[in-house]
Tab-separated table of C-alpha atoms and ligand atoms in Angstrom:
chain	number	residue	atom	x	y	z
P	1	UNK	CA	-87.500	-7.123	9.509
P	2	UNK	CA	-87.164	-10.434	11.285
P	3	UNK	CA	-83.549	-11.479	12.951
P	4	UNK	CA	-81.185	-14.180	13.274
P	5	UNK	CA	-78.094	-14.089	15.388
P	6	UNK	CA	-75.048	-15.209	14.215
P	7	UNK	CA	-72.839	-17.304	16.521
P	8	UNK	CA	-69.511	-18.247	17.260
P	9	UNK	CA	-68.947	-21.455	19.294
P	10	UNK	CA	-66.678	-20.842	21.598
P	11	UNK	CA	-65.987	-24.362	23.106
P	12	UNK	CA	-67.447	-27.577	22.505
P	13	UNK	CA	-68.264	-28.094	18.101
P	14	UNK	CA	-68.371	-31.352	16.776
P	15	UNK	CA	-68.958	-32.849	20.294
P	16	UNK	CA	-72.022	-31.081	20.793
P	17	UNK	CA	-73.278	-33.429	17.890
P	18	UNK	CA	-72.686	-36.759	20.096
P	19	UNK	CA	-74.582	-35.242	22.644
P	20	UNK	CA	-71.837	-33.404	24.761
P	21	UNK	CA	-72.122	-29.456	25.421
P	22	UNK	CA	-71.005	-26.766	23.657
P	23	UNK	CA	-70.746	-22.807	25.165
P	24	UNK	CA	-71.148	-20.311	22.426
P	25	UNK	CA	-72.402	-16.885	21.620
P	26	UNK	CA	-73.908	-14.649	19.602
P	27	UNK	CA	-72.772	-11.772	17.373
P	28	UNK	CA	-73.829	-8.530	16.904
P	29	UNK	CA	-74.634	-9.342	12.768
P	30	UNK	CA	-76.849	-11.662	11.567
P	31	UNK	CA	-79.619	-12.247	8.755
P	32	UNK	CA	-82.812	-10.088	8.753
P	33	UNK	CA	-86.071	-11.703	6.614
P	34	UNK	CA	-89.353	-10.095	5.070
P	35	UNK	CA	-92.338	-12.141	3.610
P	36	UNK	CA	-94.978	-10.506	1.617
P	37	UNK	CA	-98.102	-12.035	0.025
P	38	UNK	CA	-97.362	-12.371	-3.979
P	39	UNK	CA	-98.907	-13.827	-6.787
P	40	UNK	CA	-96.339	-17.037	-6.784
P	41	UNK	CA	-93.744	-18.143	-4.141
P	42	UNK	CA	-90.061	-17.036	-4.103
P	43	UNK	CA	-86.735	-16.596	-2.206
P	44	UNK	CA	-84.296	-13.490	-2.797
P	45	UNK	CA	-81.265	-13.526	-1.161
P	46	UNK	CA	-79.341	-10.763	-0.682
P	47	UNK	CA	-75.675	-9.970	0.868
P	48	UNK	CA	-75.872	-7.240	3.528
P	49	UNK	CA	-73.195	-4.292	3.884
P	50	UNK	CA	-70.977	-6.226	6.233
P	51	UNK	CA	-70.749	-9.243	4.299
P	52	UNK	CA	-69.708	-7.381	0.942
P	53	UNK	CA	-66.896	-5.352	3.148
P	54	UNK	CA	-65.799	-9.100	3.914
P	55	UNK	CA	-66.224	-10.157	0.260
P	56	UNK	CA	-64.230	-7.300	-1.387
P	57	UNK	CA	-61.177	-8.498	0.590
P	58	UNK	CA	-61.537	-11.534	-1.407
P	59	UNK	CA	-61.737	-14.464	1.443
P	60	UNK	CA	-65.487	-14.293	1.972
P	61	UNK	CA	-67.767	-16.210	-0.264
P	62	UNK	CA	-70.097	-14.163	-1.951
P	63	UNK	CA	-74.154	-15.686	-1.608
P	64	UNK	CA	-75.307	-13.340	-4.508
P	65	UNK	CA	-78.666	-12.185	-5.205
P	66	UNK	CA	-81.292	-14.829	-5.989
P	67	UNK	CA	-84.753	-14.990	-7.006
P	68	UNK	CA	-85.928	-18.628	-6.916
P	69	UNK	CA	-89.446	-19.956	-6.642
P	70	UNK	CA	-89.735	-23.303	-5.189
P	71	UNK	CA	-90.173	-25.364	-8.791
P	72	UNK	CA	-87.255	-23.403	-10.437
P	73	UNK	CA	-84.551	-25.322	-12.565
P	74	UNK	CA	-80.730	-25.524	-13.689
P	75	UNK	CA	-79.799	-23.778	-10.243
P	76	UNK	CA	-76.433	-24.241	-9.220
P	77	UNK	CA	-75.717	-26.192	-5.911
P	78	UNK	CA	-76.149	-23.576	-3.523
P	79	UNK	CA	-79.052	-22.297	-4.872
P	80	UNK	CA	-80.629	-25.667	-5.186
P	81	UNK	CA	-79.653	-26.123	-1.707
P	82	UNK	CA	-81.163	-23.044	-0.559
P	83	UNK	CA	-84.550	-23.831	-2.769
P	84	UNK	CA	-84.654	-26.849	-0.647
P	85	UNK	CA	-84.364	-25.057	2.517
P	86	UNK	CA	-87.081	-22.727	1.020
P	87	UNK	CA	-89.263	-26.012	0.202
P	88	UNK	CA	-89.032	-27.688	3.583
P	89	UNK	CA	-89.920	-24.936	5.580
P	90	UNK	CA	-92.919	-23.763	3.696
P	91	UNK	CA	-94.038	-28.088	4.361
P	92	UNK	CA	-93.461	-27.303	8.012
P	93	UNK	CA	-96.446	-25.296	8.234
P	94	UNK	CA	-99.537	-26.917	9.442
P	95	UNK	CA	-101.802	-24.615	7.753
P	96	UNK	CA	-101.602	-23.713	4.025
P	97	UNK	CA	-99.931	-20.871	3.502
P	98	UNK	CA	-100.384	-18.096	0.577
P	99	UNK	CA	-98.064	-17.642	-2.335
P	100	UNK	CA	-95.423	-15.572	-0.634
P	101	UNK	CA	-91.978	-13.676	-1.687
P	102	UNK	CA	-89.530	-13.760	0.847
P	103	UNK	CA	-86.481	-11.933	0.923
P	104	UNK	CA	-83.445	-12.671	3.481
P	105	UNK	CA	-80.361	-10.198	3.934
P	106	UNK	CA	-77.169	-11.889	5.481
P	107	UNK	CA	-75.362	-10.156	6.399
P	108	UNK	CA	-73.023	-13.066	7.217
P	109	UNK	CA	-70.691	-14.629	5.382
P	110	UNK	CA	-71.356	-18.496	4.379
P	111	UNK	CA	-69.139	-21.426	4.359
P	112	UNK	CA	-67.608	-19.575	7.691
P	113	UNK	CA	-68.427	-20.978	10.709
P	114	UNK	CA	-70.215	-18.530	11.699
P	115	UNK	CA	-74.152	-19.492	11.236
P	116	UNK	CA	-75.058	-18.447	8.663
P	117	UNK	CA	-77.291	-21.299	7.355
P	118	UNK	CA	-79.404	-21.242	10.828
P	119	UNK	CA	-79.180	-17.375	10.927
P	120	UNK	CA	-81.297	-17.334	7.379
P	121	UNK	CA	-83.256	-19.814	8.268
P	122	UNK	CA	-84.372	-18.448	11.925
P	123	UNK	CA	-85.030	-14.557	10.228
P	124	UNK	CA	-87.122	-16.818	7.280
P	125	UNK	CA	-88.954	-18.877	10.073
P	126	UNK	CA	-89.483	-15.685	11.996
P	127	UNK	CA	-90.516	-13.768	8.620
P	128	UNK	CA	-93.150	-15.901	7.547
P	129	UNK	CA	-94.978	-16.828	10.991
P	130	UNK	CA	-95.167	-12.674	11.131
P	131	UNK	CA	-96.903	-12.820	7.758
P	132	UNK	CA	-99.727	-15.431	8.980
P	133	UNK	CA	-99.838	-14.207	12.887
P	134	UNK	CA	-98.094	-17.107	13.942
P	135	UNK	CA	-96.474	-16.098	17.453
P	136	UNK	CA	-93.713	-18.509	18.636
P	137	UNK	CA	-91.463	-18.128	21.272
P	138	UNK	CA	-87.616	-18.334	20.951
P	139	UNK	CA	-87.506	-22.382	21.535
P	140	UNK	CA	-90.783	-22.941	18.953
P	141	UNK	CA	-88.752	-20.709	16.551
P	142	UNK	CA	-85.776	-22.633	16.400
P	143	UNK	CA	-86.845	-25.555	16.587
P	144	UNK	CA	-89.302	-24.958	13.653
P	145	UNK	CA	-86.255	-23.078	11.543
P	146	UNK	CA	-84.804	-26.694	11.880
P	147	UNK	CA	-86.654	-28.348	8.969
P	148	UNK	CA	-84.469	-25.566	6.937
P	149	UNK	CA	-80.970	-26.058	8.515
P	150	UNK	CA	-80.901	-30.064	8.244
P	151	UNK	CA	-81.377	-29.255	4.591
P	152	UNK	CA	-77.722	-27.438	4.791
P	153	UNK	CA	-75.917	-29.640	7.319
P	154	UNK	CA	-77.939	-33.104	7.601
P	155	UNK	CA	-77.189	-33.778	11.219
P	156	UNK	CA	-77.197	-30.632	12.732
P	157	UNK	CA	-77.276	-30.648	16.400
P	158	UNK	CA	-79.115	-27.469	16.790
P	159	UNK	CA	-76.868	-25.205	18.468
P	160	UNK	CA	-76.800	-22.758	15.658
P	161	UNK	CA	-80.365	-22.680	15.305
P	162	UNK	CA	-81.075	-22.304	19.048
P	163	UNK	CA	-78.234	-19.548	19.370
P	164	UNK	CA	-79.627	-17.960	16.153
P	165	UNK	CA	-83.112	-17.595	17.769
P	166	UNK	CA	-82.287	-17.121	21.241
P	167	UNK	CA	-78.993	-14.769	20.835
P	168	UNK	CA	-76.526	-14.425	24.323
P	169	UNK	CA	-74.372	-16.818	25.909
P	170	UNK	CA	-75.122	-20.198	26.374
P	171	UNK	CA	-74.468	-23.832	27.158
P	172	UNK	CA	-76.416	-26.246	24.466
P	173	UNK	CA	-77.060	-29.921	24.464
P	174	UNK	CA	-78.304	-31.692	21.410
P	175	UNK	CA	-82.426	-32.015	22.184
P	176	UNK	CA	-82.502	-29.716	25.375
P	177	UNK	CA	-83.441	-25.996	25.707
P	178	UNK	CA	-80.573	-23.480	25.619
P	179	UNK	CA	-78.797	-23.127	29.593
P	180	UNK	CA	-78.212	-18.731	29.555
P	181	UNK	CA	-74.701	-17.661	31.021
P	182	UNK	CA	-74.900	-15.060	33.004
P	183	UNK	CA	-71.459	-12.951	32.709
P	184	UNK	CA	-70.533	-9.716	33.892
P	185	UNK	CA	-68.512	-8.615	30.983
P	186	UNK	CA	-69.544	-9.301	27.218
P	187	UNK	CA	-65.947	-11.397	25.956
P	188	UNK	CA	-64.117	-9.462	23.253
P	189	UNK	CA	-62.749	-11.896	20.921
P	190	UNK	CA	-60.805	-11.636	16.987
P	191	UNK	CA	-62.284	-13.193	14.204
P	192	UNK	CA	-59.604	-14.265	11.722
P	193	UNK	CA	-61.076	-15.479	8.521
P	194	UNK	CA	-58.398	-18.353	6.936
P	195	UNK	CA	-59.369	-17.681	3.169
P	196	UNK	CA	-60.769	-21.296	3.185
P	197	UNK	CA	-64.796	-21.966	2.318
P	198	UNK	CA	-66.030	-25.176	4.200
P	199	UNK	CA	-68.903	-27.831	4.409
P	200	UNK	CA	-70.106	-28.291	7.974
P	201	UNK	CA	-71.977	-31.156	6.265
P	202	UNK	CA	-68.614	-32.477	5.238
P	203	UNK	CA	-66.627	-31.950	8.140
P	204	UNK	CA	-69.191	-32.901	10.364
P	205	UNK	CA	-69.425	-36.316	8.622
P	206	UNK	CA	-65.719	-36.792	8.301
P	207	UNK	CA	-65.685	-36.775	12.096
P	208	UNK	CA	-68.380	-39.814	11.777
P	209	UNK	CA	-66.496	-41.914	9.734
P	210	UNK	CA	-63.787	-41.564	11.759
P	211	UNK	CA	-66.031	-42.130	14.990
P	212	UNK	CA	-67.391	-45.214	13.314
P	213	UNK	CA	-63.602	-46.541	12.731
P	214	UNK	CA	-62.222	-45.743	16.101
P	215	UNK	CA	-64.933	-45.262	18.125
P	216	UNK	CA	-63.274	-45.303	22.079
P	217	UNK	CA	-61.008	-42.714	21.160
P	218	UNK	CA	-63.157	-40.624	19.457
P	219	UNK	CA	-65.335	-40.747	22.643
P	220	UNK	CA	-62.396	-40.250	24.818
P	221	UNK	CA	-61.826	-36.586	23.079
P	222	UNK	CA	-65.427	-35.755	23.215
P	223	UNK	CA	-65.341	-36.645	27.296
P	224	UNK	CA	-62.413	-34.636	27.510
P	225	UNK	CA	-63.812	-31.644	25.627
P	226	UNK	CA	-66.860	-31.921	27.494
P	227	UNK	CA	-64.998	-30.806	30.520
P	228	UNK	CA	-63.463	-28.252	29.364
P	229	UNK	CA	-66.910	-26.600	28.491
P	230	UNK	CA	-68.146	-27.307	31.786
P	231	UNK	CA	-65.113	-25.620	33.068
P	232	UNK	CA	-65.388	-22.941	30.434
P	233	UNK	CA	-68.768	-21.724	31.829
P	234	UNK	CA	-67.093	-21.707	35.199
P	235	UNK	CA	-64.076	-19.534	34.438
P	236	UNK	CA	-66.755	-17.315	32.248
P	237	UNK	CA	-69.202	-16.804	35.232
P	238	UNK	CA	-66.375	-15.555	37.308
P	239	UNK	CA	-64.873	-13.744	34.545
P	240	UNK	CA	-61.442	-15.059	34.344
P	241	UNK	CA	-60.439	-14.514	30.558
P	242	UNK	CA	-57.330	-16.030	31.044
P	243	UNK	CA	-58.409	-19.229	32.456
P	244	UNK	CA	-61.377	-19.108	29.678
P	245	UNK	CA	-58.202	-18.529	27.210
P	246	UNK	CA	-56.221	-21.782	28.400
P	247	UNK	CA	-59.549	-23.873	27.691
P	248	UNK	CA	-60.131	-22.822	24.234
P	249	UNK	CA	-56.188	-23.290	23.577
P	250	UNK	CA	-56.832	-27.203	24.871
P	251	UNK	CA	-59.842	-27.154	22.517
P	252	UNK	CA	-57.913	-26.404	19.556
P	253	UNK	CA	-55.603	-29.626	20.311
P	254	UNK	CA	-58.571	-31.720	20.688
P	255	UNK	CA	-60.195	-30.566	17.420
P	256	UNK	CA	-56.704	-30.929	15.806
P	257	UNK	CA	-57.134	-34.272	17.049
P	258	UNK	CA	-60.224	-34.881	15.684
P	259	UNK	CA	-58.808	-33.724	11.972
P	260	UNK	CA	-61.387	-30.779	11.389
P	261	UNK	CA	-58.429	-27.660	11.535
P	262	UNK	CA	-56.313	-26.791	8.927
P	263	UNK	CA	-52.859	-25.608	8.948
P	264	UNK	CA	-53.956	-22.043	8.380
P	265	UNK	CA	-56.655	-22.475	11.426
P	266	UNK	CA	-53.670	-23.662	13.254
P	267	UNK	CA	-50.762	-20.622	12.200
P	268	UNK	CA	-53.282	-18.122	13.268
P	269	UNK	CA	-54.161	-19.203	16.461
P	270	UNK	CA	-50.122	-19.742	16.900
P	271	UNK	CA	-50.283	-15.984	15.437
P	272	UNK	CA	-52.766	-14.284	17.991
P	273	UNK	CA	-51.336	-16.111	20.772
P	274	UNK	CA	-47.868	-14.797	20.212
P	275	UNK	CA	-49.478	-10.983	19.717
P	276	UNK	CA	-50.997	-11.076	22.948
P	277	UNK	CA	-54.451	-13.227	22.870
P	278	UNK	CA	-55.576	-15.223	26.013
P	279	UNK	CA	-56.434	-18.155	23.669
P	280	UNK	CA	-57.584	-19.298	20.405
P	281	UNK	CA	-58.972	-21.953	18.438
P	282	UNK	CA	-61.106	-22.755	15.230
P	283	UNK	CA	-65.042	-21.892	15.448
P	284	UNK	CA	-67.678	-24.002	13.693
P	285	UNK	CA	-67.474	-26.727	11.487
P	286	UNK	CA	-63.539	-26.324	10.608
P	287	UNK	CA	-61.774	-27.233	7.563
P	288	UNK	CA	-61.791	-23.609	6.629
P	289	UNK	CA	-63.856	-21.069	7.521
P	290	UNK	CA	-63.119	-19.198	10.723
P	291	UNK	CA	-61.150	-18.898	14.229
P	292	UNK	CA	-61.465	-17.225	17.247
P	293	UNK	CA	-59.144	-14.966	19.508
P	294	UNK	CA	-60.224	-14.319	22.815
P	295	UNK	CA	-58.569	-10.748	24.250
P	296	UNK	CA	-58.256	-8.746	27.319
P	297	UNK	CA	-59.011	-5.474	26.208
P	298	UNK	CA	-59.567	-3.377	22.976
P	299	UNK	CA	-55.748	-2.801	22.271
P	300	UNK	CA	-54.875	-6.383	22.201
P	301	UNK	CA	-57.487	-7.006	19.664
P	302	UNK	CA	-55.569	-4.288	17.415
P	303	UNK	CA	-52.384	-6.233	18.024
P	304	UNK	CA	-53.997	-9.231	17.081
P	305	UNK	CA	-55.277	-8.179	14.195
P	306	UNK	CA	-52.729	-6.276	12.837
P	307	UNK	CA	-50.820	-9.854	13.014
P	308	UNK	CA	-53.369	-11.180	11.577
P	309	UNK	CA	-53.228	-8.976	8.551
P	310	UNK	CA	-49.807	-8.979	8.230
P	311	UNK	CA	-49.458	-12.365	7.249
P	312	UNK	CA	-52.892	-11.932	5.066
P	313	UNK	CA	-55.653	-13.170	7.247
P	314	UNK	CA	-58.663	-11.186	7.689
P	315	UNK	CA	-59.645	-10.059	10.809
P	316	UNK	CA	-62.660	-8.252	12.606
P	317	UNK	CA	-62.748	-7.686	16.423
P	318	UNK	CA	-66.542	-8.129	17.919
P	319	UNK	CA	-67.726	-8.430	21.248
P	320	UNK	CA	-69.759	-11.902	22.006
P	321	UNK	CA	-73.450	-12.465	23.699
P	322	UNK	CA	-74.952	-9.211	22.195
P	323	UNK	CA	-78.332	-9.224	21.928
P	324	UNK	CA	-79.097	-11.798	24.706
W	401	PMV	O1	-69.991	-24.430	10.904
W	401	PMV	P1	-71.168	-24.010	11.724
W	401	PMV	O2	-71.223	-22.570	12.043
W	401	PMV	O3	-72.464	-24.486	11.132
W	401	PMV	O4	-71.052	-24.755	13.157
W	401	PMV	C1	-71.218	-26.159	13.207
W	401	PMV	C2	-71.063	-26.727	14.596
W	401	PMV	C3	-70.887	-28.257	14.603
W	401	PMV	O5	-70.771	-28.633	15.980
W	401	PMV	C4	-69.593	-28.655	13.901
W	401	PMV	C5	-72.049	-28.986	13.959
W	401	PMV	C6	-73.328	-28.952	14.739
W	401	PMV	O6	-74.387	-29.193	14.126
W	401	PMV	O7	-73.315	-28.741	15.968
């Protein structure tokens, strides 16, 4: 099976589009892909054991199984958008390739923040250059599994892809190869789901219309969160979590700012911070979908999710940069 890493961003989303950089990481779950020769061409997805555990708590959003070759009707949105994906990156190949089946477990949950989109699309990429001999390297990868993700998100900057590919810690700007983090310690952070589904593709153009309306002070917040991930990868290299905690908590204000959290992102980082987390902010796109938590040690990240649950968030604890 061929992987892709799911991420979190940990500093730095929606900037990272107009060029700033971003820090994230990757999690330990992901998507795996197969491709086999077969008589006609076709796409199964398929939702992995974490994702259902996620699902049957009723705020993750189920992907389904789905067979669909690439000139199949009446499928709904998602499926059309995934047939799409499918389309444009079999036309990425150079060389013709055979009729092939190719079947992708996520393991992830979509619509989360989390990668999920890039994740498939890296283990697909990955898949089907195994099944021709094509041997890319982590950067060729990615950037190849790209013709896939702007089918999902339009103007992606490629930080998901690139973290998806590459796995670890790392600082991204938009058109450059991946900067690695070196830390001593792997972070432990929460993830608290907020029950909400979201569009990237939405969010990430809401922010544009509003960049196009008021563009100085749109740039003034991306400067300012800029620094803060530039500072981020300082406090992380030394490994001073609580510094790295204050950042992502100034973060949060600035993506407030920018009008991509909701008031449930905002209550639960209020929540963690008042059961014991360093810091906390939304992760991703925003609207919905996911925060993060970062905490000192393994019993904080009970007490944070315990607090979590209590008010009916979902919550999973998971230790960042694995696989790196
Ligand atoms: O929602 P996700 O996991 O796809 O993260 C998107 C990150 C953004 O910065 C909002 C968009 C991008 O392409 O970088």
């Amino acid at each position: 099976m061929d992987v892709g890493h799911g991420k979190v961003i940990l500093l730095g989303e929606h900037s990272v589009v107009y060029g700033r950089p971003a820090l994230a990481a990757s999690l330990g779950v992901g998507c795996r892909a197969k491709a086999i020769e077969s008589s006609s061409s076709s796409i199964t997805i398929e939702t992995g054991k974490m994702q259902r555990a996620f699902s049957r708590a009723g705020s993750f959003k189920e992907l389904g199984c789905v067979a669909l070759s690439p000139d199949s009707a009446n499928s709904t949105a998602e499926h059309e958008s995934l047939r799409k994906a499918f389309i444009a990156l079999l036309d990425s190949y150079e060389k013709p390739l055979p009729e092939l089946a190719l079947r992708i477990t996520s393991d992830l949950p979509g619509g989360a923040g989390l990668g999920c989109s890039a994740a498939m699309g890296v283990a697909a990429t990955r898949a089907i250059d195994e099944l021709v001999g094509l041997n890319r390297d982590a950067i060729e990868v990615a950037d190849a599994s790209m013709a896939w993700e702007r089918v999902f998100h339009g103007n992606p900057s490629g930080i998901d892809s690139a973290m998806a590919a590459r796995g670890g810690i790392a600082v991204f700007y938009r058109g450059k190869p991946l900067q690695m983090v070196d830390v001593k310690v792997l972070p432990l952070i929460v993830i608290g789901h907020s029950g909400e589904s979201a569009s990237t593709r939405s969010m990430v153009e809401g922010v544009a219309q509003r960049h196009a309306q008021s563009p100085d002070q749109l740039e003034a917040i991306f400067d300012a969160i800029a620094e803060l991930v530039l500072q981020g990868r300082v406090a992380l290299e030394a490994g001073d979590l609580a510094r790295f905690g204050q950042l992502m908590d100034r973060n949060q204000q600035h993506l407030e700012q920018l009008k991509v959290s909701t008031a449930n992102l905002k209550q639960m980082c209020e929540i963690c911070r008042a059961a014991g987390a360093l810091g906390a902010k939304l992760t991703g796109g925003g609207g919905g979908g996911c925060m993060i938590a970062l905490v000192a040690d393994e019993q904080v990240s009970i007490n944070v999710i315990n607090a979590l649950k209590e008010r009916g968030y979902q919550a999973f604890a998971a230790q960042v940069g694995v696989g790196g």
